[in-house]
Structures are given as structure tokens and as C-alpha cells.
Amino acid sequence: SSHFGSSLASALFDRTPWRLPPLARGMSDALEMVPTCIGLVGVGTIGSAVVRGLCRVGGLKLKTKFVISPRNAEKAAALAAEFPDLIRIAGSNQEVVDATDCVIISVLPKQAEEVIGTLKFRPEQQVLSLIATCPLQRIKELVAPAEQCAVGVPLPAVAIRQGATLLMPSLPWAQAIFELLGSCVAVDDEAVFKRMQCMTALMGDFYKRQLTAQQWLESHDVPNVQAAAWVGAIFSTMAADSAKAGPDTLHKLVEEQTPGGVNEMVWKGQDEDGAYQGLCLGLDQAYVRFMTGKTDPDLAPAAKRS
């Protein structure tokens, strides 16, 4: 996920004005459920994106204020400078916990035990971990006696309130936070959560497919500016049809491609070539890595099909 698209990345992390989506109907309930004082321990890319997105709801009557940790001083200072009325930088991580009702934890996985283990939480506090590889049960052990705990996996576009987030379990206050930042899919079964988490590993594949299409156009004398613009726009348009997918949506979208037409020809050709089998094998490999933290080269699609 190192590449997020240059124009979008600048909108996410710079102060450049960006057209934010209006609140959907029913979001007034979400506004009421979001904690009024949120702390952020770990001011990295994703944690900053969540806070930035919530601050951009501020003009829409969200009453939340934020206290953020001093580590990663550059990112913390940038957030506080962008939203001086909503954010203050604490003197320590413990001060963040002491000053807030809800604490978002967004440290690196390798820092989780060390950082969280030194903090003292209160029983009534809400804790939202963005450390997707740290099991919920372990988070609960580390933040005890706090009992209201959830794990969220937001994608970077939450900064502009157009992100998708996977959440476990479906706690109303945690859902409210992410519903204000785009879309939120909540589950209560950890095994289901782990399988669904694998979808986040498709980000690079999604961009690589677009890049391949762009490069194909350029190899056939299409100027790079138009090639990039058209590929980005058409993928966005196609994805819009499945953004609010139901159980049968994707099946129907494939089925409705004209029989004998070019669209059907291309997907069937990819299927016969093993492209979708390779995708499933890649997801199998991603799942093992999410579960174990290790990459098994024997599970790579090329190795499995050789």
C-alpha cells in the first residue's frame, strides 16, 4: 500500500482543500454516538487519517475534540496546525489516556506490547485498536480494566471520508466513528474478520492492474496523461456499481456482460488463463501471513501451479 495515487495522496495528507462527501441520511445518529473526547496513541499514517477525517466532519456538528500523542512530532504538529481548535498534543501517551474517554491505538505491531503495556486505562474507557495483526483478546488483556474494545482496519481514504473500514466487534460507538469516514462493515466472529481482512491485500493488485492497462495504452501511442486519466476514471466508474454490493450484486454484474461481447470475452479469457485461480491462491497466501506473520513461498500462486 505504499502507492496511493499521487493526487489522492496529496489530498489525504496535505492541507489542500478537497471536496468532502455530504453526510448521508441517518448520520445524525452516528454523530450522537461518536465519543466527545478521543485520544490517539501513535500518530502514524492511518491514525492521522482517522483523526483528520473526523476533524473534517467538524463543520457538520461533530462535537468531538482530540488529544494526540507527542511521538512522531512532525505528523502531530501538522495535525494540530491544521485543526488548532480541535486538537491538542499531549506531553505523553499516558496523558492521552488520562484526558480522553475513547482511545485510538495506532502504533506499529512490533511496538504494541511495549507501548500499550505501560499505559493505565480506566474501566469505563472505550479502546479502538487499529493494529490489525494484534488479536482482540490480546488488546483486551493489555488495556484491562477497560472492557469496551474493538479492532478496526481502515483504509487511507478515511482522511477524506471516503474510506472503507472492517470492524470487530460491532460496537455502536466504533461503528459510528467509521460510518462518518465512509463505509463500515462490522463482524463479530474473529475467524470471519481474519478472512475478510485479506481483501485489504488486494490494494496493490488493484493499482498494478490499472498500471498495466495504462502501460498497454502508452505502448500503443496513447499519451501518458490521457492514458492515466482514462484508466483511473474508468476503474472508478466500474467500482461505483459495486460500492454498496449485496450478496448477489457481483454475480449479477458479471452475468449481465453481453453474451459473446468483448467484456465477456476478456473475463473468460482471463479465467481460462488461470488469472482468477491465481487471485484465490494469492489470497490464501495473504491469509497465512495475516495469521502467522510469516510469508510461505510454497503458497505463492506460481509455486502452487508449477
Tab-separated table of C-alpha atoms in Angstrom:
chain	number	residue	atom	x	y	z
A	1	SER	CA	0.000	0.000	0.000
A	2	SER	CA	2.975	2.338	-0.453
A	3	HIS	CA	1.383	3.932	-3.533
A	4	PHE	CA	-1.996	5.542	-3.100
A	5	GLY	CA	-2.095	7.691	-6.227
A	6	SER	CA	-0.233	10.997	-6.211
A	7	SER	CA	-3.204	13.344	-6.471
A	8	LEU	CA	-5.227	11.481	-3.877
A	9	ALA	CA	-2.277	11.167	-1.531
A	10	SER	CA	-1.762	14.923	-1.564
A	11	ALA	CA	-5.403	15.420	-0.684
A	12	LEU	CA	-5.185	12.922	2.153
A	13	PHE	CA	-2.121	14.233	3.871
A	14	ASP	CA	-1.670	17.850	2.741
A	15	ARG	CA	-3.858	20.799	3.561
A	16	THR	CA	-5.090	21.158	0.016
A	17	PRO	CA	-8.887	21.727	0.008
A	18	TRP	CA	-10.812	18.617	-1.019
A	19	ARG	CA	-14.480	18.174	-1.769
A	20	LEU	CA	-15.806	16.088	1.077
A	21	PRO	CA	-18.946	13.999	0.630
A	22	PRO	CA	-22.113	15.194	2.390
A	23	LEU	CA	-23.356	13.221	5.356
A	24	ALA	CA	-25.795	10.521	4.330
A	25	ARG	CA	-29.262	10.365	5.776
A	26	GLY	CA	-29.264	8.741	9.189
A	27	MET	CA	-25.788	10.035	10.007
A	28	SER	CA	-27.228	12.245	12.740
A	29	ASP	CA	-27.393	9.119	14.903
A	30	ALA	CA	-23.727	8.423	14.212
A	31	LEU	CA	-22.834	11.990	15.180
A	32	GLU	CA	-24.505	11.480	18.547
A	33	MET	CA	-22.727	8.174	19.232
A	34	VAL	CA	-19.162	9.322	18.479
A	35	PRO	CA	-17.250	9.912	21.737
A	36	THR	CA	-16.833	13.602	22.578
A	37	CYS	CA	-13.178	13.314	23.559
A	38	ILE	CA	-10.929	10.964	21.577
A	39	GLY	CA	-7.251	10.251	22.157
A	40	LEU	CA	-4.762	8.989	19.608
A	41	VAL	CA	-1.744	6.967	20.706
A	42	GLY	CA	0.525	6.561	17.695
A	43	VAL	CA	0.313	9.384	15.178
A	44	GLY	CA	1.204	7.400	12.081
A	45	THR	CA	-0.338	7.437	8.617
A	46	ILE	CA	-3.545	5.546	9.419
A	47	GLY	CA	-4.132	7.079	12.855
A	48	SER	CA	-3.632	10.543	11.391
A	49	ALA	CA	-6.033	9.730	8.550
A	50	VAL	CA	-8.792	8.738	11.000
A	51	VAL	CA	-8.389	11.871	13.096
A	52	ARG	CA	-8.121	14.108	10.035
A	53	GLY	CA	-11.311	12.619	8.604
A	54	LEU	CA	-13.200	13.128	11.863
A	55	CYS	CA	-11.957	16.693	12.154
A	56	ARG	CA	-13.301	17.344	8.677
A	57	VAL	CA	-16.735	16.375	9.975
A	58	GLY	CA	-16.371	19.200	12.499
A	59	GLY	CA	-18.278	21.677	10.386
A	60	LEU	CA	-21.142	19.190	10.281
A	61	LYS	CA	-21.824	19.468	14.017
A	62	LEU	CA	-19.499	16.771	15.336
A	63	LYS	CA	-18.591	17.953	18.810
A	64	THR	CA	-15.527	15.769	19.321
A	65	LYS	CA	-12.157	17.119	20.486
A	66	PHE	CA	-8.871	15.221	20.191
A	67	VAL	CA	-5.758	14.709	22.302
A	68	ILE	CA	-2.843	13.128	20.426
A	69	SER	CA	0.468	11.678	21.494
A	70	PRO	CA	3.715	13.620	21.014
A	71	ARG	CA	5.621	10.841	19.282
A	72	ASN	CA	6.036	11.312	15.542
A	73	ALA	CA	6.319	15.012	16.272
A	74	GLU	CA	6.119	16.111	12.634
A	75	LYS	CA	2.774	14.415	11.950
A	76	ALA	CA	1.384	15.510	15.324
A	77	ALA	CA	2.363	19.126	14.689
A	78	ALA	CA	0.824	19.031	11.214
A	79	LEU	CA	-2.491	17.780	12.575
A	80	ALA	CA	-2.561	20.328	15.397
A	81	ALA	CA	-1.708	23.163	12.987
A	82	GLU	CA	-4.453	22.096	10.578
A	83	PHE	CA	-7.127	21.837	13.279
A	84	PRO	CA	-5.948	24.067	16.153
A	85	ASP	CA	-9.409	24.323	17.721
A	86	LEU	CA	-9.965	20.575	17.784
A	87	ILE	CA	-6.575	19.003	18.535
A	88	ARG	CA	-4.006	19.391	21.274
A	89	ILE	CA	-0.744	17.496	21.640
A	90	ALA	CA	-0.260	15.771	24.981
A	91	GLY	CA	3.024	15.541	26.830
A	92	SER	CA	2.964	11.729	26.943
A	93	ASN	CA	0.951	8.686	25.903
A	94	GLN	CA	-0.367	8.329	29.460
A	95	GLU	CA	-1.645	11.906	29.337
A	96	VAL	CA	-3.612	10.981	26.200
A	97	VAL	CA	-5.267	8.090	28.078
A	98	ASP	CA	-5.940	10.173	31.191
A	99	ALA	CA	-7.536	13.038	29.258
A	100	THR	CA	-9.920	11.110	26.995
A	101	ASP	CA	-12.974	8.858	27.072
A	102	CYS	CA	-12.060	6.908	23.945
A	103	VAL	CA	-8.511	5.947	22.967
A	104	ILE	CA	-7.492	5.010	19.434
A	105	ILE	CA	-4.294	2.954	19.403
A	106	SER	CA	-2.360	3.084	16.140
A	107	VAL	CA	1.204	2.054	16.891
A	108	LEU	CA	3.278	-0.344	14.808
A	109	PRO	CA	2.600	-4.033	15.567
A	110	LYS	CA	6.112	-4.547	16.889
A	111	GLN	CA	5.582	-1.667	19.351
A	112	ALA	CA	2.163	-2.762	20.585
A	113	GLU	CA	3.150	-4.784	23.645
A	114	GLU	CA	5.732	-2.277	24.828
A	115	VAL	CA	3.633	0.853	24.306
A	116	ILE	CA	0.212	-0.386	25.444
A	117	GLY	CA	1.593	-2.442	28.306
A	118	THR	CA	2.941	0.662	30.051
A	119	LEU	CA	-0.384	2.548	29.966
A	120	LYS	CA	-3.084	2.563	32.663
A	121	PHE	CA	-6.676	2.596	31.429
A	122	ARG	CA	-9.959	3.174	33.239
A	123	PRO	CA	-12.800	0.609	33.375
A	124	GLU	CA	-15.271	2.846	31.541
A	125	GLN	CA	-12.916	3.776	28.696
A	126	GLN	CA	-13.500	2.800	25.086
A	127	VAL	CA	-10.480	1.446	23.215
A	128	LEU	CA	-10.213	1.181	19.447
A	129	SER	CA	-7.151	-0.625	18.130
A	130	LEU	CA	-6.005	-0.049	14.556
A	131	ILE	CA	-3.330	-2.742	14.945
A	132	ALA	CA	-4.952	-5.317	12.693
A	133	THR	CA	-2.399	-8.056	13.395
A	134	CYS	CA	-2.847	-7.914	17.174
A	135	PRO	CA	-5.754	-10.176	18.272
A	136	LEU	CA	-8.692	-8.547	20.029
A	137	GLN	CA	-8.240	-10.769	23.080
A	138	ARG	CA	-4.651	-9.590	23.497
A	139	ILE	CA	-5.732	-5.954	23.198
A	140	LYS	CA	-8.304	-6.566	25.946
A	141	GLU	CA	-5.616	-8.050	28.181
A	142	LEU	CA	-3.289	-5.103	27.593
A	143	VAL	CA	-5.891	-2.390	28.254
A	144	ALA	CA	-7.658	-4.029	31.229
A	145	PRO	CA	-9.647	-2.938	33.193
A	146	ALA	CA	-11.140	-1.183	30.131
A	147	GLU	CA	-13.755	-3.521	28.694
A	148	GLN	CA	-15.177	-1.835	25.596
A	149	CYS	CA	-12.611	-2.814	22.967
A	150	ALA	CA	-12.737	-3.113	19.196
A	151	VAL	CA	-10.307	-3.632	16.318
A	152	GLY	CA	-10.661	-1.598	13.126
A	153	VAL	CA	-8.946	-1.903	9.745
A	154	PRO	CA	-9.486	1.440	7.977
A	155	LEU	CA	-8.033	2.267	4.574
A	156	PRO	CA	-6.294	5.630	3.970
A	157	ALA	CA	-9.232	7.341	2.236
A	158	VAL	CA	-10.911	7.743	5.642
A	159	ALA	CA	-8.954	11.023	5.699
A	160	ILE	CA	-11.362	12.392	3.092
A	161	ARG	CA	-14.332	10.465	4.497
A	162	GLN	CA	-14.419	8.083	1.558
A	163	GLY	CA	-12.706	5.107	3.179
A	164	ALA	CA	-13.802	1.545	3.861
A	165	THR	CA	-13.265	0.015	7.293
A	166	LEU	CA	-13.560	-3.517	8.620
A	167	LEU	CA	-14.543	-3.600	12.307
A	168	MET	CA	-14.802	-6.227	15.041
A	169	PRO	CA	-16.963	-6.432	17.104
A	170	SER	CA	-19.943	-4.315	16.082
A	171	LEU	CA	-19.852	-1.837	18.972
A	172	PRO	CA	-22.160	1.136	18.195
A	173	TRP	CA	-19.680	3.880	19.117
A	174	ALA	CA	-16.923	2.290	16.997
A	175	GLN	CA	-19.282	1.811	14.058
A	176	ALA	CA	-20.341	5.446	14.369
A	177	ILE	CA	-16.737	6.633	14.054
A	178	PHE	CA	-16.136	4.739	10.824
A	179	GLU	CA	-19.558	5.380	9.305
A	180	LEU	CA	-18.706	9.075	9.402
A	181	LEU	CA	-15.499	8.285	7.496
A	182	GLY	CA	-17.066	6.351	4.611
A	183	SER	CA	-18.383	2.817	4.897
A	184	CYS	CA	-18.033	0.324	7.729
A	185	VAL	CA	-18.552	-3.434	7.637
A	186	ALA	CA	-18.749	-4.879	11.146
A	187	VAL	CA	-18.485	-8.546	12.137
A	188	ASP	CA	-18.495	-10.316	15.489
A	189	ASP	CA	-16.686	-13.539	14.558
A	190	GLU	CA	-12.878	-13.332	14.638
A	191	ALA	CA	-12.438	-16.118	12.084
A	192	VAL	CA	-14.670	-14.214	9.656
A	193	PHE	CA	-12.791	-10.993	10.446
A	194	LYS	CA	-9.446	-12.599	9.583
A	195	ARG	CA	-10.721	-13.883	6.248
A	196	MET	CA	-12.238	-10.516	5.359
A	197	GLN	CA	-9.023	-8.763	6.319
A	198	CYS	CA	-7.357	-10.486	3.349
A	199	MET	CA	-9.291	-8.195	0.998
A	200	THR	CA	-7.088	-5.303	2.093
A	201	ALA	CA	-4.150	-7.146	0.497
A	202	LEU	CA	-5.727	-6.544	-2.925
A	203	MET	CA	-4.849	-2.835	-2.926
A	204	GLY	CA	-1.516	-3.291	-4.673
A	205	ASP	CA	-3.057	-5.754	-7.135
A	206	PHE	CA	-5.801	-3.230	-7.923
A	207	TYR	CA	-3.273	-0.495	-8.710
A	208	LYS	CA	-0.969	-2.873	-10.599
A	209	ARG	CA	-3.869	-3.905	-12.856
A	210	GLN	CA	-4.549	-0.236	-13.603
A	211	LEU	CA	-0.874	0.458	-14.198
A	212	THR	CA	-0.702	-2.478	-16.622
A	213	ALA	CA	-3.679	-1.091	-18.543
A	214	GLN	CA	-2.087	2.373	-18.621
A	215	GLN	CA	1.193	0.955	-19.884
A	216	TRP	CA	-0.644	-1.032	-22.572
A	217	LEU	CA	-2.250	2.185	-23.823
A	218	GLU	CA	1.083	4.012	-23.781
A	219	SER	CA	2.732	1.169	-25.717
A	220	HIS	CA	0.182	1.837	-28.429
A	221	ASP	CA	0.932	5.564	-28.685
A	222	VAL	CA	-1.676	6.940	-26.266
A	223	PRO	CA	-0.127	9.944	-24.432
A	224	ASN	CA	0.599	9.142	-20.792
A	225	VAL	CA	-1.569	11.967	-19.395
A	226	GLN	CA	-4.682	10.768	-21.197
A	227	ALA	CA	-3.851	7.108	-20.586
A	228	ALA	CA	-3.564	7.596	-16.823
A	229	ALA	CA	-6.661	9.804	-16.614
A	230	TRP	CA	-8.821	7.371	-18.576
A	231	VAL	CA	-7.701	4.247	-16.719
A	232	GLY	CA	-8.217	5.885	-13.319
A	233	ALA	CA	-11.635	7.220	-14.306
A	234	ILE	CA	-12.955	4.028	-15.852
A	235	PHE	CA	-11.872	1.825	-12.926
A	236	SER	CA	-13.552	4.283	-10.551
A	237	THR	CA	-16.729	4.194	-12.630
A	238	MET	CA	-16.836	0.397	-12.708
A	239	ALA	CA	-16.193	0.154	-8.971
A	240	ALA	CA	-19.085	2.531	-8.273
A	241	ASP	CA	-21.576	-0.144	-9.386
A	242	SER	CA	-20.380	-2.498	-6.651
A	243	ALA	CA	-19.668	0.002	-3.872
A	244	LYS	CA	-22.842	-0.964	-1.981
A	245	ALA	CA	-22.861	-4.621	-3.004
A	246	GLY	CA	-25.425	-7.092	-1.736
A	247	PRO	CA	-24.945	-10.878	-1.713
A	248	ASP	CA	-25.836	-11.237	-5.429
A	249	THR	CA	-24.549	-7.923	-6.800
A	250	LEU	CA	-21.196	-9.064	-8.144
A	251	HIS	CA	-22.604	-12.272	-9.607
A	252	LYS	CA	-25.235	-10.246	-11.476
A	253	LEU	CA	-22.680	-7.701	-12.701
A	254	VAL	CA	-20.618	-10.498	-14.260
A	255	GLU	CA	-23.701	-12.196	-15.690
A	256	GLU	CA	-25.015	-9.040	-17.329
A	257	GLN	CA	-21.994	-8.715	-19.607
A	258	THR	CA	-23.281	-9.172	-23.162
A	259	PRO	CA	-23.033	-12.844	-24.220
A	260	GLY	CA	-20.396	-13.097	-26.915
A	261	GLY	CA	-19.384	-9.477	-26.317
A	262	VAL	CA	-15.938	-8.023	-25.677
A	263	ASN	CA	-16.372	-7.770	-21.892
A	264	GLU	CA	-17.347	-11.432	-21.615
A	265	MET	CA	-14.530	-12.416	-23.961
A	266	VAL	CA	-11.927	-10.707	-21.765
A	267	TRP	CA	-13.069	-12.109	-18.418
A	268	LYS	CA	-13.487	-15.616	-19.830
A	269	GLY	CA	-10.034	-15.405	-21.371
A	270	GLN	CA	-8.584	-14.378	-18.009
A	271	ASP	CA	-10.446	-17.236	-16.366
A	272	GLU	CA	-9.149	-19.813	-18.836
A	273	ASP	CA	-5.636	-18.448	-18.357
A	274	GLY	CA	-5.855	-19.084	-14.608
A	275	ALA	CA	-5.905	-15.421	-13.548
A	276	TYR	CA	-8.731	-15.836	-11.035
A	277	GLN	CA	-7.336	-19.090	-9.697
A	278	GLY	CA	-4.100	-17.184	-9.125
A	279	LEU	CA	-6.035	-14.499	-7.270
A	280	CYS	CA	-7.524	-17.066	-4.906
A	281	LEU	CA	-4.108	-18.623	-4.323
A	282	GLY	CA	-2.682	-15.174	-3.562
A	283	LEU	CA	-5.447	-14.619	-1.002
A	284	ASP	CA	-4.624	-17.989	0.581
A	285	GLN	CA	-1.021	-16.851	0.949
A	286	ALA	CA	-2.119	-13.489	2.387
A	287	TYR	CA	-4.325	-15.265	4.934
A	288	VAL	CA	-1.435	-17.381	6.188
A	289	ARG	CA	0.710	-14.277	6.545
A	290	PHE	CA	-2.016	-12.422	8.478
A	291	MET	CA	-2.410	-15.405	10.792
A	292	THR	CA	1.265	-16.245	11.323
A	293	GLY	CA	3.148	-13.061	10.434
A	294	LYS	CA	5.283	-15.098	8.024
A	295	THR	CA	5.367	-15.478	4.244
A	296	ASP	CA	5.308	-19.061	2.961
A	297	PRO	CA	6.896	-19.061	-0.535
A	298	ASP	CA	5.436	-22.508	-1.223
A	299	LEU	CA	1.965	-20.919	-1.180
A	300	ALA	CA	2.757	-18.389	-3.905
A	301	PRO	CA	0.450	-18.825	-6.944
A	302	ALA	CA	3.347	-19.617	-9.298
A	303	ALA	CA	4.667	-22.250	-6.890
A	304	LYS	CA	1.239	-23.828	-6.381
A	305	ARG	CA	0.601	-24.103	-10.124
A	306	SER	CA	4.049	-25.392	-11.083
